[in-house]
Short mmCIF file of C-alpha atoms and ligand atoms in Angstrom, two decimals:
data_model
loop_
_atom_site.label_atom_id
_atom_site.label_comp_id
_atom_site.label_asym_id
_atom_site.label_seq_id
_atom_site.Cartn_x
_atom_site.Cartn_y
_atom_site.Cartn_z
CA MET A 1 73.70 78.34 62.18
CA ALA A 2 75.77 80.89 60.51
CA GLU A 3 74.23 83.17 57.94
CA VAL A 4 75.69 82.21 54.57
CA ILE A 5 75.68 84.80 51.79
CA VAL A 6 76.80 83.79 48.30
CA LEU A 7 77.75 86.72 46.07
CA GLU A 8 78.86 86.58 42.45
CA SER A 9 82.51 87.54 42.92
CA PRO A 10 85.18 88.37 45.50
CA ALA A 11 84.81 92.03 44.49
CA ALA A 12 81.07 91.95 45.20
CA ALA A 13 81.70 90.20 48.52
CA GLY A 14 84.36 92.75 49.46
CA ALA A 15 82.11 95.68 48.62
CA PHE A 16 79.25 94.14 50.60
CA VAL A 17 81.31 93.54 53.74
CA ALA A 18 83.02 96.93 53.43
CA ALA A 19 79.64 98.69 53.19
CA HIS A 20 78.54 96.97 56.39
CA ILE A 21 81.74 97.89 58.24
CA ALA A 22 81.59 101.49 57.01
CA ALA A 23 78.00 101.85 58.23
CA GLU A 24 79.04 100.54 61.65
CA VAL A 25 81.97 102.96 61.77
CA ARG A 26 79.76 105.91 60.83
CA ALA A 27 77.39 104.95 63.64
CA ARG A 28 80.24 104.38 66.12
CA PRO A 29 83.58 105.92 65.05
CA GLU A 30 85.50 104.05 67.78
CA PHE A 31 84.64 100.72 66.22
CA THR A 32 87.13 97.87 66.67
CA LEU A 33 87.94 95.85 63.57
CA GLY A 34 89.70 92.52 63.62
CA VAL A 35 91.81 92.36 60.48
CA ALA A 36 93.05 89.28 58.66
CA THR A 37 95.89 88.86 56.18
CA GLY A 38 96.39 86.65 53.12
CA SER A 39 94.63 87.14 49.78
CA THR A 40 91.06 86.64 50.96
CA PRO A 41 90.40 89.93 52.79
CA LEU A 42 91.97 92.10 50.07
CA PRO A 43 88.63 92.80 48.31
CA VAL A 44 87.23 94.00 51.66
CA TYR A 45 90.14 96.42 52.06
CA GLU A 46 89.56 97.62 48.52
CA GLY A 47 85.92 98.17 49.42
CA LEU A 48 86.94 100.04 52.57
CA ARG A 49 89.22 102.30 50.51
CA ALA A 50 86.23 103.13 48.33
CA GLN A 51 84.18 103.86 51.47
CA ALA A 52 86.96 106.13 52.75
CA ALA A 53 87.08 107.94 49.42
CA ALA A 54 83.30 108.39 49.63
CA GLY A 55 83.66 110.06 53.02
CA THR A 56 83.69 107.47 55.82
CA ASP A 57 86.30 108.48 58.40
CA PHE A 58 88.25 105.52 59.79
CA ALA A 59 90.71 107.59 61.84
CA ARG A 60 89.25 106.62 65.21
CA ILE A 61 88.86 102.90 64.76
CA THR A 62 91.11 100.40 66.48
CA ALA A 63 92.42 97.34 64.64
CA PHE A 64 93.69 94.03 65.96
CA ALA A 65 95.35 91.55 63.60
CA LEU A 66 94.86 87.82 63.98
CA ASP A 67 98.43 86.65 63.74
CA GLU A 68 102.06 87.27 62.89
CA TYR A 69 105.04 85.21 61.76
CA VAL A 70 107.75 84.55 64.31
CA GLY A 71 111.28 85.67 63.61
CA LEU A 72 111.01 87.77 60.45
CA PRO A 73 113.28 90.82 60.62
CA ALA A 74 111.45 93.99 61.68
CA GLY A 75 110.04 95.70 58.61
CA HIS A 76 110.11 92.55 56.44
CA PRO A 77 107.54 93.26 53.69
CA GLU A 78 105.72 89.96 54.30
CA SER A 79 105.50 90.37 58.06
CA TYR A 80 101.85 90.82 58.89
CA ARG A 81 102.70 94.11 60.59
CA ALA A 82 103.97 95.36 57.20
CA VAL A 83 101.01 93.85 55.31
CA VAL A 84 98.46 95.45 57.65
CA ASP A 85 100.23 98.81 57.42
CA ARG A 86 100.30 98.60 53.62
CA GLU A 87 96.76 97.32 53.05
CA VAL A 88 94.85 98.87 55.92
CA THR A 89 96.58 101.45 58.14
CA VAL A 90 97.98 103.76 55.48
CA PRO A 91 95.27 103.62 52.78
CA LEU A 92 92.41 103.95 55.27
CA GLY A 93 94.09 106.65 57.33
CA LEU A 94 94.04 104.68 60.59
CA ASP A 95 95.91 106.00 63.60
CA PRO A 96 99.03 103.74 63.68
CA ALA A 97 98.93 103.85 67.48
CA ARG A 98 95.59 102.02 67.33
CA VAL A 99 96.73 99.23 65.02
CA ASN A 100 97.76 96.13 66.94
CA VAL A 101 99.62 93.12 65.54
CA PRO A 102 101.06 90.30 67.68
CA ASP A 103 104.78 90.75 68.30
CA GLY A 104 106.66 88.05 66.40
CA ALA A 105 110.15 89.20 67.46
CA LEU A 106 112.22 86.31 68.80
CA ASP A 107 113.35 88.43 71.71
CA GLY A 108 110.51 88.11 74.20
CA ILE A 109 108.50 85.64 72.14
CA GLU A 110 107.61 83.66 75.29
CA THR A 111 105.37 86.50 76.46
CA ALA A 112 104.03 87.66 73.07
CA GLY A 113 100.73 85.78 73.44
CA ASP A 114 100.01 87.01 76.94
CA ARG A 115 100.90 90.58 75.99
CA TYR A 116 98.47 90.46 73.07
CA GLU A 117 95.69 89.00 75.20
CA ALA A 118 96.28 91.79 77.73
CA ALA A 119 96.05 94.43 74.99
CA LEU A 120 92.81 92.92 73.69
CA ALA A 121 91.33 92.76 77.19
CA ALA A 122 92.41 96.31 78.08
CA HIS A 123 90.79 97.59 74.92
CA GLY A 124 87.54 95.70 75.41
CA GLY A 125 87.75 93.19 72.58
CA VAL A 126 86.86 93.19 68.92
CA ASP A 127 83.54 94.25 67.39
CA LEU A 128 83.87 92.53 64.02
CA GLN A 129 86.53 89.97 63.18
CA LEU A 130 87.34 89.31 59.52
CA LEU A 131 88.43 85.73 58.89
CA GLY A 132 89.77 83.77 55.96
CA ILE A 133 90.09 80.02 56.06
CA GLY A 134 93.15 78.01 55.12
CA THR A 135 93.06 74.83 53.08
CA THR A 136 93.94 73.04 56.35
CA GLY A 137 90.81 74.55 57.90
CA HIS A 138 92.76 77.02 60.01
CA ILE A 139 91.32 80.35 61.07
CA GLY A 140 94.02 82.72 62.19
CA PHE A 141 96.92 80.30 62.21
CA ASN A 142 95.09 77.78 64.38
CA GLU A 143 96.10 74.59 62.64
CA PRO A 144 94.23 71.29 63.12
CA GLY A 145 94.32 70.16 66.73
CA SER A 146 94.05 73.67 68.16
CA SER A 147 92.00 73.82 71.33
CA PHE A 148 88.68 75.62 71.09
CA GLY A 149 89.68 77.32 74.33
CA SER A 150 93.10 78.43 73.07
CA LEU A 151 94.31 81.98 73.55
CA THR A 152 97.02 83.90 71.67
CA ARG A 153 100.19 81.82 71.62
CA VAL A 154 103.00 80.51 69.46
CA LYS A 155 101.96 77.78 67.03
CA THR A 156 103.84 75.68 64.50
CA LEU A 157 102.61 76.06 60.93
CA THR A 158 101.75 72.93 58.96
CA GLU A 159 103.81 72.16 55.88
CA ARG A 160 100.64 72.68 53.84
CA THR A 161 100.20 76.23 55.16
CA ARG A 162 103.87 76.99 54.51
CA GLU A 163 103.44 75.74 50.93
CA ASP A 164 100.26 77.82 50.51
CA ASN A 165 102.06 80.93 51.76
CA ALA A 166 105.31 80.35 49.87
CA ARG A 167 103.88 82.48 47.04
CA PHE A 168 104.53 85.56 49.17
CA PHE A 169 108.21 84.67 49.60
CA ASP A 170 111.07 83.77 47.22
CA SER A 171 110.98 80.13 48.36
CA ILE A 172 109.29 77.92 50.92
CA ASP A 173 112.49 77.88 52.97
CA GLN A 174 111.90 81.54 53.75
CA VAL A 175 108.42 80.93 55.17
CA PRO A 176 108.71 80.94 58.96
CA ILE A 177 107.89 77.73 60.79
CA HIS A 178 106.30 79.42 63.77
CA CYS A 179 103.67 82.10 64.24
CA VAL A 180 101.90 83.93 67.05
CA THR A 181 98.17 83.63 66.54
CA GLN A 182 95.02 84.56 68.36
CA GLY A 183 93.56 81.33 69.70
CA LEU A 184 90.18 79.91 68.78
CA GLY A 185 88.99 81.01 72.21
CA THR A 186 90.23 84.54 71.47
CA ILE A 187 88.50 84.64 68.09
CA LEU A 188 85.24 83.37 69.57
CA ARG A 189 85.16 86.38 71.92
CA ALA A 190 84.81 88.83 69.03
CA ARG A 191 81.25 90.11 68.89
CA HIS A 192 80.68 89.35 65.20
CA LEU A 193 82.63 86.96 62.97
CA VAL A 194 82.71 87.51 59.20
CA LEU A 195 84.29 84.57 57.41
CA LEU A 196 85.21 84.99 53.75
CA ALA A 197 86.24 82.31 51.26
CA PHE A 198 86.75 82.48 47.51
CA GLY A 199 87.49 79.88 44.87
CA GLU A 200 87.17 76.14 44.41
CA GLY A 201 90.31 75.54 46.48
CA LYS A 202 88.46 76.62 49.63
CA ALA A 203 85.21 74.72 48.96
CA GLU A 204 86.07 71.63 50.98
CA ALA A 205 87.42 73.46 54.04
CA LEU A 206 84.50 75.89 53.95
CA ALA A 207 81.87 73.13 53.85
CA ALA A 208 83.60 71.28 56.68
CA ALA A 209 83.82 74.45 58.79
CA VAL A 210 80.23 75.58 58.22
CA GLU A 211 78.42 72.25 58.08
CA GLY A 212 80.75 69.54 59.29
CA PRO A 213 81.13 68.20 62.81
CA VAL A 214 82.50 70.66 65.35
CA SER A 215 86.00 69.34 65.85
CA ALA A 216 89.48 70.54 66.72
CA SER A 217 90.55 68.65 63.58
CA MET A 218 88.74 71.36 61.60
CA PRO A 219 89.52 74.57 63.50
CA GLY A 220 87.17 76.64 61.30
CA SER A 221 84.26 74.63 62.69
CA ALA A 222 84.68 76.66 65.89
CA ILE A 223 82.53 79.30 64.19
CA GLN A 224 79.54 77.03 64.75
CA LEU A 225 79.84 77.83 68.47
CA HIS A 226 79.53 81.59 67.94
CA PRO A 227 76.14 83.33 68.16
CA ARG A 228 76.77 85.81 65.33
CA VAL A 229 78.57 84.60 62.23
CA THR A 230 78.27 85.84 58.65
CA VAL A 231 79.86 83.72 55.94
CA VAL A 232 80.39 85.60 52.68
CA VAL A 233 81.59 83.51 49.74
CA ASP A 234 81.65 83.28 45.98
CA PRO A 235 79.84 80.46 44.10
CA ALA A 236 83.03 78.39 43.70
CA ALA A 237 83.76 78.39 47.43
CA ALA A 238 80.07 77.62 48.11
CA SER A 239 80.00 74.68 45.69
CA ARG A 240 80.39 71.97 48.36
CA LEU A 241 77.84 73.39 50.81
CA ARG A 242 75.10 70.84 51.36
CA PHE A 243 72.45 73.40 52.31
CA ARG A 244 73.28 76.08 49.76
CA GLU A 245 69.74 76.12 48.35
CA TYR A 246 68.43 76.82 51.83
CA TYR A 247 70.96 79.64 52.32
CA ARG A 248 69.76 81.24 49.12
CA TRP A 249 66.13 80.82 50.19
CA ALA A 250 66.90 82.39 53.56
CA GLN A 251 68.55 85.36 51.82
CA ASP A 252 65.61 85.79 49.44
CA ASN A 253 63.25 85.79 52.42
CA LYS A 254 65.35 87.79 54.82
CA PRO A 255 63.32 90.10 57.05
CA GLU A 256 63.84 93.67 55.92
CA TRP A 257 64.87 94.89 59.36
CA GLN A 258 67.57 92.28 59.75
CA GLY A 259 71.18 93.31 59.14
CA ILE A 260 74.09 90.89 58.96
P1 PGA B 301 94.42 83.18 51.88
O1 PGA B 301 94.70 82.53 53.30
O2 PGA B 301 93.42 84.23 52.11
O3 PGA B 301 95.72 83.75 51.44
O4 PGA B 301 93.93 82.07 51.02
C1 PGA B 301 93.63 82.29 54.13
C2 PGA B 301 94.13 81.81 55.45
O5 PGA B 301 95.20 81.18 55.50
O6 PGA B 301 93.45 82.07 56.45
#
């Protein structure tokens, strides 16, 4: 069972998760953070900027992103490489040489997944992986049907995901059809998963991922197989959780020594 924490707002959730990450980084400056893109993790990055301003030094951490679009021109502002640089690398003062994003360039795309897996393995994996969840139930860009054993590879985005992400582009036609994404098997190797979800639009996918049957039809349900998962959500995203009263009770009675 994942630990489910309901906080009053995305800002509160972001500050909470950022405080945890910052404490880990202060204890172990070579921490490895798995970063996610999209709107959901932005409050965490805002919280991390506040932690950096308050004195936490992120210069020695390593970051690995979950996924990247295939075929966007290098430097495209909506490529996840550009998003991670803008939201994470620059404002937190990370060493750019330690920030890894899958290579979505068409030239050499056949080997992009294997190269990313090799980089992850050579580094020793991810300590804490931030995750959002798509309305399709994807984590990373693992759309329904993704194998729980899958590793980083090229996937085809669903039309629904392309529609959801069209807001970042001038039109849906500009949203790439393919991506390179860490597999569910890759994600499950991270030592701690922190899944965030905000808003009513995520309530159904969140409930299915956290409480529904474990199924490749709901890729987010893979988190139920992981020994250490923290789900941090706002009340709207939590609204369809069947056991939400229990989650609150568990939080109210959490042993003092227990972290997340
Ligand atoms: P979002 O996307 O944070 O932009 O809603 C989440 C996801 O697709 O994983």
